[in-house]
mmCIF file of C-alpha atoms in Angstrom:
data_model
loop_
_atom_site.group_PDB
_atom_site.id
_atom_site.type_symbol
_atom_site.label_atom_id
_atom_site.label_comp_id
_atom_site.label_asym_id
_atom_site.label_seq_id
_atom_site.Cartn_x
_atom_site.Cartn_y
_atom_site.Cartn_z
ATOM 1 C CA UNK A 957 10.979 -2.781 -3.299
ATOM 2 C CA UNK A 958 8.564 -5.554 -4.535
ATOM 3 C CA UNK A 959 5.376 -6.592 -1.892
ATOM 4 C CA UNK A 960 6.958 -10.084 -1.862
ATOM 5 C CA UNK A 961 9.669 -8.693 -0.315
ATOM 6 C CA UNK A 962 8.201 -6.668 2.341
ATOM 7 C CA UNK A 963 7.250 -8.563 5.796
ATOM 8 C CA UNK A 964 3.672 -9.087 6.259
ATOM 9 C CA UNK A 965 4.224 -7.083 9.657
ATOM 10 C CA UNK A 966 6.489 -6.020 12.050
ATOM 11 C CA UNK A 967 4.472 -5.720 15.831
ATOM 12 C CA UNK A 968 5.663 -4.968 18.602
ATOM 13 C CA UNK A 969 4.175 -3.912 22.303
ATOM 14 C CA UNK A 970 0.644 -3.005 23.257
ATOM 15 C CA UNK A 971 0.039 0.482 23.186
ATOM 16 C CA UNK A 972 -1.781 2.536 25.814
ATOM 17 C CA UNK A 973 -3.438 5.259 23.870
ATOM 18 C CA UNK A 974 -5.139 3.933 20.726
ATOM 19 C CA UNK A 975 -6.348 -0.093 20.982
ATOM 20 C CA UNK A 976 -3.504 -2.699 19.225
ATOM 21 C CA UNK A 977 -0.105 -3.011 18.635
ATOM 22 C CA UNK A 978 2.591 -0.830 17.270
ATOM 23 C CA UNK A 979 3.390 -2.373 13.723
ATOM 24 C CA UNK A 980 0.287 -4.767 13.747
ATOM 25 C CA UNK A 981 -0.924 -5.168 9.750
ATOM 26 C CA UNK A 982 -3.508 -2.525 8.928
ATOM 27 C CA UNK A 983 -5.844 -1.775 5.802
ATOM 28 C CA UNK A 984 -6.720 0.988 4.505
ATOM 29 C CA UNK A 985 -10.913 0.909 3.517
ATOM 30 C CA UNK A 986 -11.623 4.714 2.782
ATOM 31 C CA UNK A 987 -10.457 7.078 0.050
ATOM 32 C CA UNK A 988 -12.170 10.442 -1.336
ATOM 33 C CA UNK A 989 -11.622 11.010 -4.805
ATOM 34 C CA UNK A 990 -11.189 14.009 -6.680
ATOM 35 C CA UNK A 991 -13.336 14.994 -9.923
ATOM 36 C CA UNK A 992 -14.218 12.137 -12.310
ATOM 37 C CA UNK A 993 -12.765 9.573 -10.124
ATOM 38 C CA UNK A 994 -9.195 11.537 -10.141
ATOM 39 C CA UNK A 995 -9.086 11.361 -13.679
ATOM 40 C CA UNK A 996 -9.743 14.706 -15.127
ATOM 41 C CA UNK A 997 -6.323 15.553 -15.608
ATOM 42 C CA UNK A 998 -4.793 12.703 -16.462
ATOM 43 C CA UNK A 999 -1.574 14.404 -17.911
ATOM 44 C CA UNK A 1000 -0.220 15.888 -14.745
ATOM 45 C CA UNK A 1001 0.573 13.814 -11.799
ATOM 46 C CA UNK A 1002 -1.827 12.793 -8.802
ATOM 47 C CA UNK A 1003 -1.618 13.403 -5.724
ATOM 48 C CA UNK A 1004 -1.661 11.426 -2.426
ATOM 49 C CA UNK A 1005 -2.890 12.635 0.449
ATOM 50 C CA UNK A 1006 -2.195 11.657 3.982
ATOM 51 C CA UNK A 1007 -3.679 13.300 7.007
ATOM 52 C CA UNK A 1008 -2.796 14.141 10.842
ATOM 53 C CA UNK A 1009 -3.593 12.737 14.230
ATOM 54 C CA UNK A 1010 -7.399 12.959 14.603
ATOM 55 C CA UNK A 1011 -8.288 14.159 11.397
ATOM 56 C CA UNK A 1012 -9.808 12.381 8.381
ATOM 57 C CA UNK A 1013 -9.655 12.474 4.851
ATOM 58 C CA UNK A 1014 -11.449 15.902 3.970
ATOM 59 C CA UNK A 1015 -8.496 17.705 5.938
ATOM 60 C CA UNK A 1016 -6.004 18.044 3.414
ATOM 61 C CA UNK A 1017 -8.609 17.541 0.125
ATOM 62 C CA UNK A 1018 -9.597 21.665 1.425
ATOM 63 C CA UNK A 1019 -5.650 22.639 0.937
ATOM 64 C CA UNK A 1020 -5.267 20.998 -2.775
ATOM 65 C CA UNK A 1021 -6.797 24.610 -4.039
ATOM 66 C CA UNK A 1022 -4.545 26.667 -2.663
ATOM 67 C CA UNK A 1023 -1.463 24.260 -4.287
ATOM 68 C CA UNK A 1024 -2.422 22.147 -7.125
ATOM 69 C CA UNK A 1025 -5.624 23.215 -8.109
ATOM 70 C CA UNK A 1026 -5.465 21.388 -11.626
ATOM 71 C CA UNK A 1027 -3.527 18.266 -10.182
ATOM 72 C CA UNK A 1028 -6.268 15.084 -9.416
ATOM 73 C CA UNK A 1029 -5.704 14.171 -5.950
ATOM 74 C CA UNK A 1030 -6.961 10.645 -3.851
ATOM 75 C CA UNK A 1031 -7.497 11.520 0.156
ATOM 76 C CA UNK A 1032 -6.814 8.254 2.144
ATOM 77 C CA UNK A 1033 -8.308 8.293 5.711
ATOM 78 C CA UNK A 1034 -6.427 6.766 8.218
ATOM 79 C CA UNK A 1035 -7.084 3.072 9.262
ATOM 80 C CA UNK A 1036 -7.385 3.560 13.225
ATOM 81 C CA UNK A 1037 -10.510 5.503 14.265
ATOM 82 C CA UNK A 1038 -9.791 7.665 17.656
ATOM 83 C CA UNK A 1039 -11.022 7.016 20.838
ATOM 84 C CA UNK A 1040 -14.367 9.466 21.480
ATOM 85 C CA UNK A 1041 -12.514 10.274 24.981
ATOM 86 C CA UNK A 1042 -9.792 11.810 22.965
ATOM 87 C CA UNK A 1043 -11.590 13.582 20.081
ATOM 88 C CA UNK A 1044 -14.559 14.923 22.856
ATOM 89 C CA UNK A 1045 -17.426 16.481 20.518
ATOM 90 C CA UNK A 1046 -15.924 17.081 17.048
ATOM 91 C CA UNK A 1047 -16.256 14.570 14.471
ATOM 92 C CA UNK A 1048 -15.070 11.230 14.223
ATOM 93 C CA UNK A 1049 -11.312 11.630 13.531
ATOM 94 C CA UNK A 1050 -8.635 8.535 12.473
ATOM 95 C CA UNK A 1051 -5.111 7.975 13.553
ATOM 96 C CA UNK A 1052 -2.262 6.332 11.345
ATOM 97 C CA UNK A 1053 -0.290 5.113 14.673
ATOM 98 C CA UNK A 1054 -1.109 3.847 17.667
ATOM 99 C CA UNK A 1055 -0.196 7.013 19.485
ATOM 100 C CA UNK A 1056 0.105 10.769 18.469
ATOM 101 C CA UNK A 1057 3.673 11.268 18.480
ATOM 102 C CA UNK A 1058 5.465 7.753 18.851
ATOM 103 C CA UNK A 1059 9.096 7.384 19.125
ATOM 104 C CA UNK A 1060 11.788 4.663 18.556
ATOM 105 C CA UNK A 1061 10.893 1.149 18.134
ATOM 106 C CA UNK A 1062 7.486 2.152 18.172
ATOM 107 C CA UNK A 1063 7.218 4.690 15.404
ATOM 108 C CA UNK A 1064 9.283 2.003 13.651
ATOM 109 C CA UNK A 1065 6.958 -0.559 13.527
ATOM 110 C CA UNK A 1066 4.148 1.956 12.954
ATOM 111 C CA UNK A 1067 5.411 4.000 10.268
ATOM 112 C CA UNK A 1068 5.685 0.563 8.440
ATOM 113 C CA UNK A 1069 2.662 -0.854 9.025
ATOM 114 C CA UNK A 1070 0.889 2.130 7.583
ATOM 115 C CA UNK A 1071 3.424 2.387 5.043
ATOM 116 C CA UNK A 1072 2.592 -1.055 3.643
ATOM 117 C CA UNK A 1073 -0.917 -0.780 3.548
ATOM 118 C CA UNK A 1074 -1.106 2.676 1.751
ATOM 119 C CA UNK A 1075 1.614 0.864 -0.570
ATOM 120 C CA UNK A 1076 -1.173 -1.848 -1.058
ATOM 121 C CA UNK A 1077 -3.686 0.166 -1.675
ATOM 122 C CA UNK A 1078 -2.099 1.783 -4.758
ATOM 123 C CA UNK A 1079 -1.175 -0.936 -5.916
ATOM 124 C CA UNK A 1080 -5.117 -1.861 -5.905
ATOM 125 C CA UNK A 1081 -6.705 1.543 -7.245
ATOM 126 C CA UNK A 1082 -3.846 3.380 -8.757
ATOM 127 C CA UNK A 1083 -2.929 2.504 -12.526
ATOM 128 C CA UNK A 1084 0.655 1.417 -12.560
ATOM 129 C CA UNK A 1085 1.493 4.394 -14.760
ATOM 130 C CA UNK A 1086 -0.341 6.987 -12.872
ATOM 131 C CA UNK A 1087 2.717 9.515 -11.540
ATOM 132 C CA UNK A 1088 1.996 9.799 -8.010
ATOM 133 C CA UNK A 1089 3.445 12.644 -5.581
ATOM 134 C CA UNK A 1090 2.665 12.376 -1.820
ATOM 135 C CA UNK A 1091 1.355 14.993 0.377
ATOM 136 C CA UNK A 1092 1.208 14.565 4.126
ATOM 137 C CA UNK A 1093 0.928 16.304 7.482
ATOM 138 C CA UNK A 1094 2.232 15.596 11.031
ATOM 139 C CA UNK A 1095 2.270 12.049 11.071
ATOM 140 C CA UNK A 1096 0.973 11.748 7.174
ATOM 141 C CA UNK A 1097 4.119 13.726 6.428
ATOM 142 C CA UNK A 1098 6.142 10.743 8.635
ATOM 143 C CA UNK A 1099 4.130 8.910 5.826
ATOM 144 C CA UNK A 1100 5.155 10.821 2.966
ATOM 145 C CA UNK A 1101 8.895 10.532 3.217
ATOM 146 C CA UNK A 1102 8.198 6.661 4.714
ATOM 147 C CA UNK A 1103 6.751 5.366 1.165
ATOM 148 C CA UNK A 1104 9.947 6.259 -0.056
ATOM 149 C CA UNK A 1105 11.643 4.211 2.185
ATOM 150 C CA UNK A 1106 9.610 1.101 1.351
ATOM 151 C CA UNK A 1107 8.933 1.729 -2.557
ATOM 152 C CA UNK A 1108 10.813 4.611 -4.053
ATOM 153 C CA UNK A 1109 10.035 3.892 -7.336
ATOM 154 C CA UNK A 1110 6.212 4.120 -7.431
ATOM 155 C CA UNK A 1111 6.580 7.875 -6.321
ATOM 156 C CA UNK A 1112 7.298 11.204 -8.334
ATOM 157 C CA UNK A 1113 7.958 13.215 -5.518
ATOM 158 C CA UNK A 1114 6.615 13.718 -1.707
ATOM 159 C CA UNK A 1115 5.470 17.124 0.586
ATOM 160 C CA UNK A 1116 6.313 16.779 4.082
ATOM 161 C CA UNK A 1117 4.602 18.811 6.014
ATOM 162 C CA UNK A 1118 5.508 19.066 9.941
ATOM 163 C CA UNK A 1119 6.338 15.166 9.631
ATOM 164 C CA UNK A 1120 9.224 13.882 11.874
ATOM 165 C CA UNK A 1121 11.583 10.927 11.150
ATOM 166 C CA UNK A 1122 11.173 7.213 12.041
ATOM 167 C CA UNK A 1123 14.736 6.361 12.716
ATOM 168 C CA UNK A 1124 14.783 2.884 11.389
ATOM 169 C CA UNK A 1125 16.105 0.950 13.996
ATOM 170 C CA UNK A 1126 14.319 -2.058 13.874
ATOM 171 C CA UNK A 1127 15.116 -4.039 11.114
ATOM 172 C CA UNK A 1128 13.540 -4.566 8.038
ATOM 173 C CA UNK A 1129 11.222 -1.147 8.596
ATOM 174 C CA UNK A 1130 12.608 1.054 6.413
ATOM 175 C CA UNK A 1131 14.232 -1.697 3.612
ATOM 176 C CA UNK A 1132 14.679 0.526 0.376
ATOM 177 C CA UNK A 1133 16.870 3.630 2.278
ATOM 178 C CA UNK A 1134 19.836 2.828 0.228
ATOM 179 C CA UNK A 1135 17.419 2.758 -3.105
ATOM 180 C CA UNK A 1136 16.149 5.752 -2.488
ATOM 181 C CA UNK A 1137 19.625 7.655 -1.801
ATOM 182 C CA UNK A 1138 20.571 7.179 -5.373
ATOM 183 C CA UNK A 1139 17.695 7.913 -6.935
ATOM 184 C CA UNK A 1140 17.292 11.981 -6.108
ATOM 185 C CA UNK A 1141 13.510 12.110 -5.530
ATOM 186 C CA UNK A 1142 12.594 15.763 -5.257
ATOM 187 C CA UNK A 1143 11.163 16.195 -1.684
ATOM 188 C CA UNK A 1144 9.674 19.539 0.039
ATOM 189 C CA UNK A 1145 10.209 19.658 3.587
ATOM 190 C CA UNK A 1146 8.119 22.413 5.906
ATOM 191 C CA UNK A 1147 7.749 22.980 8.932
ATOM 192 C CA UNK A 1148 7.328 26.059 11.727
ATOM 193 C CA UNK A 1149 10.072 27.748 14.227
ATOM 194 C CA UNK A 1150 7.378 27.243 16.876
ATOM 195 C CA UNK A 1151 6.063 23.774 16.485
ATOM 196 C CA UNK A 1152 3.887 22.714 19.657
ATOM 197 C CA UNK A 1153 4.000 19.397 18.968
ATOM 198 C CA UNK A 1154 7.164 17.986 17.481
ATOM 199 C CA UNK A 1155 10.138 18.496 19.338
ATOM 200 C CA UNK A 1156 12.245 20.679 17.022
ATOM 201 C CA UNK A 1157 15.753 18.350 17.097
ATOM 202 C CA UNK A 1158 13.014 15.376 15.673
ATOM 203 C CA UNK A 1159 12.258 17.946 12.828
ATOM 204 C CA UNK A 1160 15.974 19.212 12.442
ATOM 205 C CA UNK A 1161 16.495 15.190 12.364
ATOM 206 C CA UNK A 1162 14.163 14.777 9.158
ATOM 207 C CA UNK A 1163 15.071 17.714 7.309
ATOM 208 C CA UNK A 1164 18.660 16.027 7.793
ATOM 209 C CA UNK A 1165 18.161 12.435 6.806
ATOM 210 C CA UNK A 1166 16.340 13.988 3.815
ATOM 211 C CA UNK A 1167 19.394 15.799 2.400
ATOM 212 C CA UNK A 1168 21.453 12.620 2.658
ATOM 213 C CA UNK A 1169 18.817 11.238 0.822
ATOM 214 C CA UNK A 1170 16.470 13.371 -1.281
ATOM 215 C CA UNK A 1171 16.933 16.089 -3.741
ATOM 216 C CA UNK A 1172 15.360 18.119 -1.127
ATOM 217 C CA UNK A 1173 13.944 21.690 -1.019
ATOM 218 C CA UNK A 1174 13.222 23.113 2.859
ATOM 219 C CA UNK A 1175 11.836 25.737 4.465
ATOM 220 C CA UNK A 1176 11.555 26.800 7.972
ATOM 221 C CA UNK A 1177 8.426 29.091 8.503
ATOM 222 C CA UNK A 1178 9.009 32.032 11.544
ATOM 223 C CA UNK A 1179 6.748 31.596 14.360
ATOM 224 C CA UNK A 1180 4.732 28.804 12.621
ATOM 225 C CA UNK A 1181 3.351 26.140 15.034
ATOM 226 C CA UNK A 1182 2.165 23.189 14.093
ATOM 227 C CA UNK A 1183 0.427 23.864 11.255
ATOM 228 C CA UNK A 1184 0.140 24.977 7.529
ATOM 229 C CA UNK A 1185 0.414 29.046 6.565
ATOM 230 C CA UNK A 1186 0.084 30.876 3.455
ATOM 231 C CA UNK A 1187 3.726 31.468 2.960
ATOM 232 C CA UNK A 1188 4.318 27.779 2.664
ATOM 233 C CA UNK A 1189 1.979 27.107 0.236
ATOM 234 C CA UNK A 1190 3.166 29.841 -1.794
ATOM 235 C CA UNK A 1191 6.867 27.566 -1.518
ATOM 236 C CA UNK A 1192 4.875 24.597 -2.194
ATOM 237 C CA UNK A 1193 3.112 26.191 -5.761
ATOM 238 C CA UNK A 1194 6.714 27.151 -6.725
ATOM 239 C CA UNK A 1195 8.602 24.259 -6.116
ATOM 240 C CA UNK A 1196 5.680 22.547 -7.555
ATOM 241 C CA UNK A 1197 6.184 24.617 -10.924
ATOM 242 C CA UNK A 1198 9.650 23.817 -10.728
ATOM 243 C CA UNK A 1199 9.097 20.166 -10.773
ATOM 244 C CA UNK A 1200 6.976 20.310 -14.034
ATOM 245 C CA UNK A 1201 4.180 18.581 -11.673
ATOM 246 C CA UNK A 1202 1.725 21.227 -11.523
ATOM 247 C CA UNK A 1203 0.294 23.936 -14.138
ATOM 248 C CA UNK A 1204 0.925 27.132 -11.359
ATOM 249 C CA UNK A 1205 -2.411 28.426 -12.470
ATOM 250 C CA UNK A 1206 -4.584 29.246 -9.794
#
């Protein structure tokens, strides 16, 4: 779907954890790039990288070697810098939404919002004919499978890791879900048996609405919480293969 047709914004209350509104416009000012700029490998897609709650964009730029070593990748930090009462002495760490794990109307808005900016800024840095796949944990996997929902056609493919669904309730949030149902992007969904953090019928939720909507590939990882393992990347390398968008060396 085209920016002109995309609403500027879509917000909503005030929220009580992280300063703003749910769904209030934000911009995305901070990107680390991969060798030469991301262009070293120009002939194999590039990948987008979305992080978690309280992380940043070095996070998931440490994981690209054990998956796509070859593959140029672009780490996005999140627009929405944490609280220091919530991140205590650790680094400075950035939030997508205005709350760890929103839900409903809420996650809605949000999930747009940050949608539309990270759709902005590829518009702005990416070359038009640059395959992109997205990569994205917790609430950068939300992200992930949310691009798709706005823009399916700029994307090759997206890995959602541990993400959970917005359920596109409020109108106009998730505009391109039809789109994207008859287009069979190839989607990996992950995610562990013993997730701490996401209620497990929001991820059974996701890894449903993706197989009415994807050409998706899932795996639930035994005793996994939420986080990444070893086993799942191993998934991730092969589906990657699979998908002619990485090399498989390593």
């Amino acid at each position: 779907m085209s920016e002109e047709n995309l609403k500027s914004e879509l917000s909503g209350r005030e929220s009580e954890v992280i300063a703003g509104r749910f769904g209030e416009a934000v911009q995305v000012q901070h990107a680390l790039f991969s060798k030469d700029h991301a262009q070293a490998n120009t002939r194999l897609p590039m990948f987008l990288l979305l992080h978690g709650w309280g992380s940043n964009e070095q996070d998931l730029a440490d994981l690209m070697r054990y998956v796509a070593p070859y593959n140029d990748y672009v780490a996005l930090r999140a627009p929405l810098e944490m609280p220091q009462e919530l991140m205590g002495v650790g680094p400075a760490g950035y939030t997508w939404f205005h709350d760890c794990v929103p839900t409903g109307d809420d996650l809605d808005r949000d999930a747009y919002a940050a949608s539309v900016a990270i759709d902005r800024w590829v518009r702005e840095h990416i070359p038009a004919d640059r395959d992109i796949v997205l990569l994205g944990f917790s609430q950068g996997g939300v992200l992930a499978v949310h691009l798709l929902r706005i823009n399916p056609e700029r994307y090759r493919a997206s890995v959602c890791l541990s993400g959970f669904l917005a359920p596109g309730n409020v109108e106009g949030s998730a505009p391109a879900d039809e789109q994207l149902a008859q287009l069979d992007l190839p989607v990996f969904y992950g995610y562990g048996s013993s997730d701490n953090v996401i209620p497990r019928y929001e991820l059974f939720a996701m890894d449903a609405w993706l197989e009415e909507h994807t050409w998706l590939t899932s795996h639930e990882y035994r005793g996994l919480d939420h986080a990444v393992s070893l086993e799942e990347f191993s998934d991730i390398r092969q589906w990657l293969i699979q998908n002619n968008i990485s090399s498989g060396m390593m």
